[in-house]
Coordinates of C-alpha atoms and ligand atoms in Angstrom, one line a residue:
X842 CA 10.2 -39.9 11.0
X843 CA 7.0 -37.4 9.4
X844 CA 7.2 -36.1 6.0
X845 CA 5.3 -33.4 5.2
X846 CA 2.5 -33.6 2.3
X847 CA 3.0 -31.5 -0.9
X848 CA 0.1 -29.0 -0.1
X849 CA 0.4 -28.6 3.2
X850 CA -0.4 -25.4 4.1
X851 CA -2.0 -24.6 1.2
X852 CA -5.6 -23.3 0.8
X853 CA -7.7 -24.4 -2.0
X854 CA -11.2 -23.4 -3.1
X855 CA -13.1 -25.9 -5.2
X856 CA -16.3 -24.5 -7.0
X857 CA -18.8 -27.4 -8.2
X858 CA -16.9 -30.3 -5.5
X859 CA -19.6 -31.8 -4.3
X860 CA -19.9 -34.7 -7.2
X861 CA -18.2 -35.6 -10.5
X862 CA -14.7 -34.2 -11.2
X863 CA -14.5 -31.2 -8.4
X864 CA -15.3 -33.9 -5.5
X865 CA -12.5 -36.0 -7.0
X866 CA -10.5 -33.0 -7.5
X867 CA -11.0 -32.3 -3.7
X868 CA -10.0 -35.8 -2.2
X869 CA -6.8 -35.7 -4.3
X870 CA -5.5 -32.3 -3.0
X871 CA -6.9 -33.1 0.7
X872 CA -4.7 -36.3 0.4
X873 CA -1.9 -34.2 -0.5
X874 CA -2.4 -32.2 2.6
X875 CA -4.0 -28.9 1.2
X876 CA -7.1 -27.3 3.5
X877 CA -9.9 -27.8 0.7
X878 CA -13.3 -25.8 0.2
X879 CA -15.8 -26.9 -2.0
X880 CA -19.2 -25.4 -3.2
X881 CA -22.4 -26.6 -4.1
X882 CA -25.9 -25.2 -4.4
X883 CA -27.6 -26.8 -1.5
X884 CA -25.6 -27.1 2.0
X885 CA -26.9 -29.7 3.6
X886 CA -25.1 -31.9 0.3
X887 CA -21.9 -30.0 0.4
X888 CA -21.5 -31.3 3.9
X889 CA -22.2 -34.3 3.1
X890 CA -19.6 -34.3 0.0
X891 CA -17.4 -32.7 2.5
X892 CA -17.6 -35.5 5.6
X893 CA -17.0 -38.0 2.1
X894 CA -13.8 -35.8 1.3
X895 CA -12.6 -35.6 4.5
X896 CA -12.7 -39.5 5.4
X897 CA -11.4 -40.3 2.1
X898 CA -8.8 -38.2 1.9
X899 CA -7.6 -38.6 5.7
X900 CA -7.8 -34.7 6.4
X901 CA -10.3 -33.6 8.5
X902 CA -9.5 -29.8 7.2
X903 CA -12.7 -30.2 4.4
X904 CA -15.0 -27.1 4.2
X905 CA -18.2 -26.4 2.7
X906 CA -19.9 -23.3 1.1
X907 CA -23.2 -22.8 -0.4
X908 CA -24.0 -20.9 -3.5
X909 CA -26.6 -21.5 -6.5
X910 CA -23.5 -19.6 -9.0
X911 CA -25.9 -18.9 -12.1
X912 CA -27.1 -15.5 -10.1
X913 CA -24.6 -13.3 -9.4
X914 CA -25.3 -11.9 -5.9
X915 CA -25.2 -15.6 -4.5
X916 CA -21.4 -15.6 -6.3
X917 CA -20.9 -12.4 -4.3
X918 CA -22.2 -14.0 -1.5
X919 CA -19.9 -16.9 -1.4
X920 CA -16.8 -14.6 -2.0
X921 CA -17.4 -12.8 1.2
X922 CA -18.6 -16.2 2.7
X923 CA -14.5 -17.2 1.6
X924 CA -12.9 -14.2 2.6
X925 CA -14.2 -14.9 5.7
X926 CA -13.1 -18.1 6.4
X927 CA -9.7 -17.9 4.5
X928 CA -7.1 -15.3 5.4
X929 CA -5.1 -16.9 2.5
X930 CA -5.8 -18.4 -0.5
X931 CA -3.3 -20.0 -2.8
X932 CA -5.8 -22.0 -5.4
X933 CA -8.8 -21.3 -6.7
X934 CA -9.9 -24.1 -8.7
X935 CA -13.0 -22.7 -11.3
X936 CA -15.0 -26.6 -12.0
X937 CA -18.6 -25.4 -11.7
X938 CA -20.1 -25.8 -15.6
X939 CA -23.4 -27.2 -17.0
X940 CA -24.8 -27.9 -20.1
X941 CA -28.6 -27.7 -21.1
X942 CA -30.3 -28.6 -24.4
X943 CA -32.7 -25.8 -23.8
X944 CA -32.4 -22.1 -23.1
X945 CA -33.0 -21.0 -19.1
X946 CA -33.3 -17.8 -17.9
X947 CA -31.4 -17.5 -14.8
X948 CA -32.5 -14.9 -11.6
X949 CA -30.2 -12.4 -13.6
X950 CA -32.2 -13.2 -17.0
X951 CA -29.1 -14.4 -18.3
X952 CA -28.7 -17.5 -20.5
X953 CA -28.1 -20.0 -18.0
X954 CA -24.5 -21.6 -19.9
X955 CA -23.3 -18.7 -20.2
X956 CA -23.8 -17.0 -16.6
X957 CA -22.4 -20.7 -14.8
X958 CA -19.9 -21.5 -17.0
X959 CA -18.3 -18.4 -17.4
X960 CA -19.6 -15.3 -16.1
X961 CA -19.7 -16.8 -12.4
X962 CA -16.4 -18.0 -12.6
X963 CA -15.2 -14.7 -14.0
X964 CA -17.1 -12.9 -11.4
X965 CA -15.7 -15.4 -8.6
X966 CA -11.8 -14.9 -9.5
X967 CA -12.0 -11.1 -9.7
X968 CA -13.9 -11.0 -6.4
X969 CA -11.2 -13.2 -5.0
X970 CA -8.3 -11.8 -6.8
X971 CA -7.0 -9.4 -4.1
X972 CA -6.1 -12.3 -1.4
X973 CA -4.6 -14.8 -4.3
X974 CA -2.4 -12.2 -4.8
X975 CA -1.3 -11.2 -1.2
X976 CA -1.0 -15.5 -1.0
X977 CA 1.3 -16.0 -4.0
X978 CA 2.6 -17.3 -5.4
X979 CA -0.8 -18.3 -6.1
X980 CA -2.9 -20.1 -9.3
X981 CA -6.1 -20.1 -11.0
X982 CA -7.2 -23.2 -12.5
X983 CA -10.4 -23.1 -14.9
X984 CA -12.0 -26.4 -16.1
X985 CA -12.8 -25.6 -19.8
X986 CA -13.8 -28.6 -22.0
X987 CA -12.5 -29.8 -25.6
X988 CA -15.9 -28.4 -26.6
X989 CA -13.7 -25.3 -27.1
X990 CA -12.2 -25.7 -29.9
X991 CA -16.0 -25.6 -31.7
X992 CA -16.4 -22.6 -29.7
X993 CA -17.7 -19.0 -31.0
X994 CA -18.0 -16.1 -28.8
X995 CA -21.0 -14.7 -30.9
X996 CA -21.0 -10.7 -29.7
X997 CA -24.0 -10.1 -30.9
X998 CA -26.1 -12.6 -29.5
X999 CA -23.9 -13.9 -26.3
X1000 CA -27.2 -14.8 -24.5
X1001 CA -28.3 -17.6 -27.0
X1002 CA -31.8 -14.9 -26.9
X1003 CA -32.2 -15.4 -30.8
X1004 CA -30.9 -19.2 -31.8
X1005 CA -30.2 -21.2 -29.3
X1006 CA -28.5 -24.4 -29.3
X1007 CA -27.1 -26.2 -26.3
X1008 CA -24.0 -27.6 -27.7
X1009 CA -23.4 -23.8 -29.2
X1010 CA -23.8 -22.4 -25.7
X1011 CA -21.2 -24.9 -24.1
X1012 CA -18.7 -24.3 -26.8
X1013 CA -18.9 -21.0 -26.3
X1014 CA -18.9 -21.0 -23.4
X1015 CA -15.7 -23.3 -23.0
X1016 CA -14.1 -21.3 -25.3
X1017 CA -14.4 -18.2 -23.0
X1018 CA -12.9 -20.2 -20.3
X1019 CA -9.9 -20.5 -22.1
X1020 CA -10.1 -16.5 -23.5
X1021 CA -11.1 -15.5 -19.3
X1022 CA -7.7 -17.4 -18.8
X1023 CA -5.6 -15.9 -21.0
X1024 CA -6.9 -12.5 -20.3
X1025 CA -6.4 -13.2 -16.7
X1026 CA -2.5 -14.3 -17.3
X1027 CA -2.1 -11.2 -18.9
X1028 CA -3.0 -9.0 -16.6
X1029 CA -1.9 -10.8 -13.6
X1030 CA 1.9 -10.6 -15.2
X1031 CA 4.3 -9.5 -12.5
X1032 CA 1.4 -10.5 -9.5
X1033 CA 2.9 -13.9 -9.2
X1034 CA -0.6 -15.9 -9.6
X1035 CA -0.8 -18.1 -12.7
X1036 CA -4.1 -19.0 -14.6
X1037 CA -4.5 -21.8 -16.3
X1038 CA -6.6 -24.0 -18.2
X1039 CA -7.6 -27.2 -18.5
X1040 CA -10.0 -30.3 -20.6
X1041 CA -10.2 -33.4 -18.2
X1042 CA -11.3 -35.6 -21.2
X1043 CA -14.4 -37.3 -21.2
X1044 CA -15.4 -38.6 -17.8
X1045 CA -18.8 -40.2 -16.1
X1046 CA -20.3 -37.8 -14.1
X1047 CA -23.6 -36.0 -13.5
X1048 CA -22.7 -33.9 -16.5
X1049 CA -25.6 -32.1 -18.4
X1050 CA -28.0 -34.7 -16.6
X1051 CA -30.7 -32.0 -15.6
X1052 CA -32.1 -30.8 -19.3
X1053 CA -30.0 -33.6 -21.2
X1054 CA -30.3 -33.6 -24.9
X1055 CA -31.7 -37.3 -26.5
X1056 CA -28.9 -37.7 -28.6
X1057 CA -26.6 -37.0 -25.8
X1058 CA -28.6 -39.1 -23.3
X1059 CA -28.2 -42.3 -26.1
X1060 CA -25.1 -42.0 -26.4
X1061 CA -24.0 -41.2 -22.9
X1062 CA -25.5 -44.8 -21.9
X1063 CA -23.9 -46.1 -24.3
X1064 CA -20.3 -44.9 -23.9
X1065 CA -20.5 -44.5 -20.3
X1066 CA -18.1 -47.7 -19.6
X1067 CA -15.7 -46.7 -21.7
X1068 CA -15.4 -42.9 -20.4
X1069 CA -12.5 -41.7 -17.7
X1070 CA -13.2 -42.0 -13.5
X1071 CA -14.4 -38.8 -11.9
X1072 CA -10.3 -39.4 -10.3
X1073 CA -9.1 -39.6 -13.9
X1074 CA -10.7 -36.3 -14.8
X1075 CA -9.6 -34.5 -11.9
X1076 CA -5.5 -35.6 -12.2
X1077 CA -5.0 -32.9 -14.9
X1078 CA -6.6 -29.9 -12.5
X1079 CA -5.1 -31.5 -9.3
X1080 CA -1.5 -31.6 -11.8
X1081 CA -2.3 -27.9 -12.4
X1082 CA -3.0 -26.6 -8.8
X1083 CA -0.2 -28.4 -7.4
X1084 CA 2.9 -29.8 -9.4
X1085 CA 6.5 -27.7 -8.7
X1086 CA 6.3 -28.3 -12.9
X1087 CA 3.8 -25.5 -12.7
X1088 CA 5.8 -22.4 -10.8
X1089 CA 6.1 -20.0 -12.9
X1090 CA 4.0 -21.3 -16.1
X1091 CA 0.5 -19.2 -16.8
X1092 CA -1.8 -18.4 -19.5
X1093 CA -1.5 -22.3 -20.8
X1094 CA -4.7 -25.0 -21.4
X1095 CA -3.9 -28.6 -21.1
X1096 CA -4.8 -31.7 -21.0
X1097 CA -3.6 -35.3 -20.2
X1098 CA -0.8 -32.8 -17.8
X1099 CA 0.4 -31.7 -21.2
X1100 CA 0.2 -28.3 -22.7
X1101 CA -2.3 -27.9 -25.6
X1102 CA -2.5 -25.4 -28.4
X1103 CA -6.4 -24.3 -28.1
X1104 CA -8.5 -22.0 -30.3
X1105 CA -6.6 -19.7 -32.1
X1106 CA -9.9 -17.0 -31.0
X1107 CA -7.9 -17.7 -27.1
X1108 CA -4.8 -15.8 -28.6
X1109 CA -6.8 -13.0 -30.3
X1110 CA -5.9 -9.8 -27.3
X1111 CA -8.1 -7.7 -29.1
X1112 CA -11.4 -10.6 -28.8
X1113 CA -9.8 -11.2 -25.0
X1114 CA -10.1 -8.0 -23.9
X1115 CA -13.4 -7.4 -25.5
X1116 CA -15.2 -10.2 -23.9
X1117 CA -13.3 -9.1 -20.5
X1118 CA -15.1 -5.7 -20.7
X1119 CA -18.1 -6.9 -21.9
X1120 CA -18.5 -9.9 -19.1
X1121 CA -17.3 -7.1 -16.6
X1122 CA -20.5 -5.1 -17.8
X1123 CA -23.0 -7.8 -17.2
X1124 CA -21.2 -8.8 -13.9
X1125 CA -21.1 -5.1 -12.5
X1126 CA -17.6 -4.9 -12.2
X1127 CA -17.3 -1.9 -13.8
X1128 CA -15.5 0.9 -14.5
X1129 CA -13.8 -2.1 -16.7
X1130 CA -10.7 -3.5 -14.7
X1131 CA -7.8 -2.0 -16.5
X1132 CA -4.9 -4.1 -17.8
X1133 CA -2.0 -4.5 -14.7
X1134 CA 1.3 -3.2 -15.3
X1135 CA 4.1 -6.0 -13.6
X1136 CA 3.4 -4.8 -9.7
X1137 CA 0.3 -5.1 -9.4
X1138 CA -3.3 -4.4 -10.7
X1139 CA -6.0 -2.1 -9.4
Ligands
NAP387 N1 -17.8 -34.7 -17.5 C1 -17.2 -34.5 -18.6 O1 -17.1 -35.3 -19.5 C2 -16.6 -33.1 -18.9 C3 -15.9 -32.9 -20.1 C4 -15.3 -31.7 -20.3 C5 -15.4 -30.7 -19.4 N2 -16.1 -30.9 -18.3 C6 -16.2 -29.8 -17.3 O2 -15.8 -30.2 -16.0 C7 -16.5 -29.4 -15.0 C8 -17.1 -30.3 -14.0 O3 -18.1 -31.2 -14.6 P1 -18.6 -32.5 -14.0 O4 -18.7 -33.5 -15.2 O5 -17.9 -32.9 -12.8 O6 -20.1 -32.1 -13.7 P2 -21.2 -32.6 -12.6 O7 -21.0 -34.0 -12.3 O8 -22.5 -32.2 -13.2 O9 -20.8 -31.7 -11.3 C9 -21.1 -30.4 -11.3 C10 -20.8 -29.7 -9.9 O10 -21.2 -28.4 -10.0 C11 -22.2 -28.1 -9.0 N3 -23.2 -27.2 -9.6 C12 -24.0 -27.5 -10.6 N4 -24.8 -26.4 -10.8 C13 -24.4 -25.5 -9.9 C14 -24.9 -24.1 -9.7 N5 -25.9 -23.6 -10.3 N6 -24.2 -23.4 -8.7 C15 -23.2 -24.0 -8.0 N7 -22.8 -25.3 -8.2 C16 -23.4 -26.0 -9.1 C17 -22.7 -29.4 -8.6 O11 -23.1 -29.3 -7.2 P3 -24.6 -29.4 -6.7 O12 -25.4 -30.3 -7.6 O13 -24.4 -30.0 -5.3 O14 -25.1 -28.0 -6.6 C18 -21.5 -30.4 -8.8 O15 -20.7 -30.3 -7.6 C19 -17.5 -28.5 -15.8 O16 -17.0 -27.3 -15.9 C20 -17.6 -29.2 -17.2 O17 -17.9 -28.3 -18.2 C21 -16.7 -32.1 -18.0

């Protein structure tokens, strides 16, 4: 006699699966049964992470997109790329993030933390936002980072441009995750799509490996052994996008599958909604996207 899988039927996007924590995140939910896309810069390797996914997870539904996400018309790019190829979509899992000890420019001449980390993924969900919510009940995970809790969403200087500090770009970063998520929850009440987010703990990856700070690159070596599995770090994300446990919960960060309080600055509506209009701004998406009353938004 068959049994079904959990997420069968279910459509998920992955951004950032074709290594480290969104790859692992990818073979768990295609093991559950879930058709799984996953984005990477180049696409000759997100086919290959795919064919990896796909024998892995015994589910030959594994797709791949291409995007480089720290410039914005590539993001818009892979949104129409997805609307394309999914007439529903029922998770959109945000894991693309970076860290780098010194200040890039991106295409956009953005600060490069800031524009991967959370502009693209802000961009991403709005663009996207229409067909999770003619698929929900639907959910948007964001992989944030206990970095958030040093986090400081500095208005006046958001693209690093006078100071910058890597670790201060990732916290802030991270925290805006969190503050994108709650935001999101907000104005999605009523739409039936959830956002949450989540910190995977500490886990050996590829993280921060391109512009890697010394101190960072010491340590890393030598606490590698001791840090989570790329499958480790994905079971709080693939808990999130799949678990029964989650109908009906939103606006929540976790970790270890347990809700967490985070930064108090992620409760603040009046500091939400600010950096909501402000990222709309340097994302285009403007007039700013105004709150949803329960029935729908836009
Ligand atoms: N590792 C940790 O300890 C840790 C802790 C807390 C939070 N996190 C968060 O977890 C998430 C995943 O991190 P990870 O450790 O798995 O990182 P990772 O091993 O560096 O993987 C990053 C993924 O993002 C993709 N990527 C990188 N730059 C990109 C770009 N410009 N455009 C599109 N895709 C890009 C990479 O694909 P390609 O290289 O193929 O383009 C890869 O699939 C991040 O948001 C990170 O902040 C990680």
């Amino acid at each position: 006699m068959g049994h079904t899988l959990p997420m069968a039927g279910k459509v998920v996007l992955i951004t950032g699966g074709t290594g480290g924590i969104g790859k692992a995140t990818a073979i768990g939910l295609a093991a559950m049964g879930a058709r799984v896309g996953i984005t990477g810069r180049d696409l000759a390797r997100a086919e290959h992470a795919a064919a990896d996914v796909r024998t892995t997870a015994g589910n030959p539904a594994v797709d791949a997109f291409a995007a480089d996400m720290t410039s914005q018309a590539e993001v818009r790019r892979l949104a129409v790329a997805v609307l394309d190829a999914y007439p529903r979509l029922d998770v959109l899992i945000n894991n693309v993030g970076g860290f780098w000890a010194h200040h890039h420019p991106t295409a956009d001449g953005l600060e490069r933390t800031f524009a991967l980390d959370h502009l693209a993924p802000f961009l991403l969900t709005n663009l996207l936002l229409d067909r999770l919510k003619a698929s929900a009940p639907a959910r948007v995970v964001t992989v944030s980072s206990g970095a958030q809790s040093m986090g400081r969403i500095d208005f006046d200087d958001l693209q690093g441009a006078r100071n910058y500090s890597g670790q201060r770009a990732y916290n802030q970063s991270k925290l805006a995750n969190i503050m994108f998520t709650n935001e999101l929850a907000h104005r999605l009440e009523g739409t039936g799509v959830m956002a949450n987010s989540v910190h995977p703990g500490v886990v050996r990856t590829n993280f921060g490996a391109e512009d890697q700070a010394w101190f960072f690159s010491i340590i890393s070596r030598v606490v590698r052994p001791l840090l989570k599995t790329p499958a480790q770090g994905a079971e709080t994300s693939i808990y999130l996008a799949s678990s029964p446990e989650m109908d009906g919960v939103t606006g929540q960060f976790f970790a270890n599958r347990k809700s967490k309080r985070p930064n108090k600055v992620a409760f603040d509506t009046e500091m939400t909604a600010k950096l909501w209009n402000v990222s709309a701004a340097l994302v285009g998406l403007t007039p700013a996207i105004p709150v949803t009353k329960p029935g729908g938004l836009t």
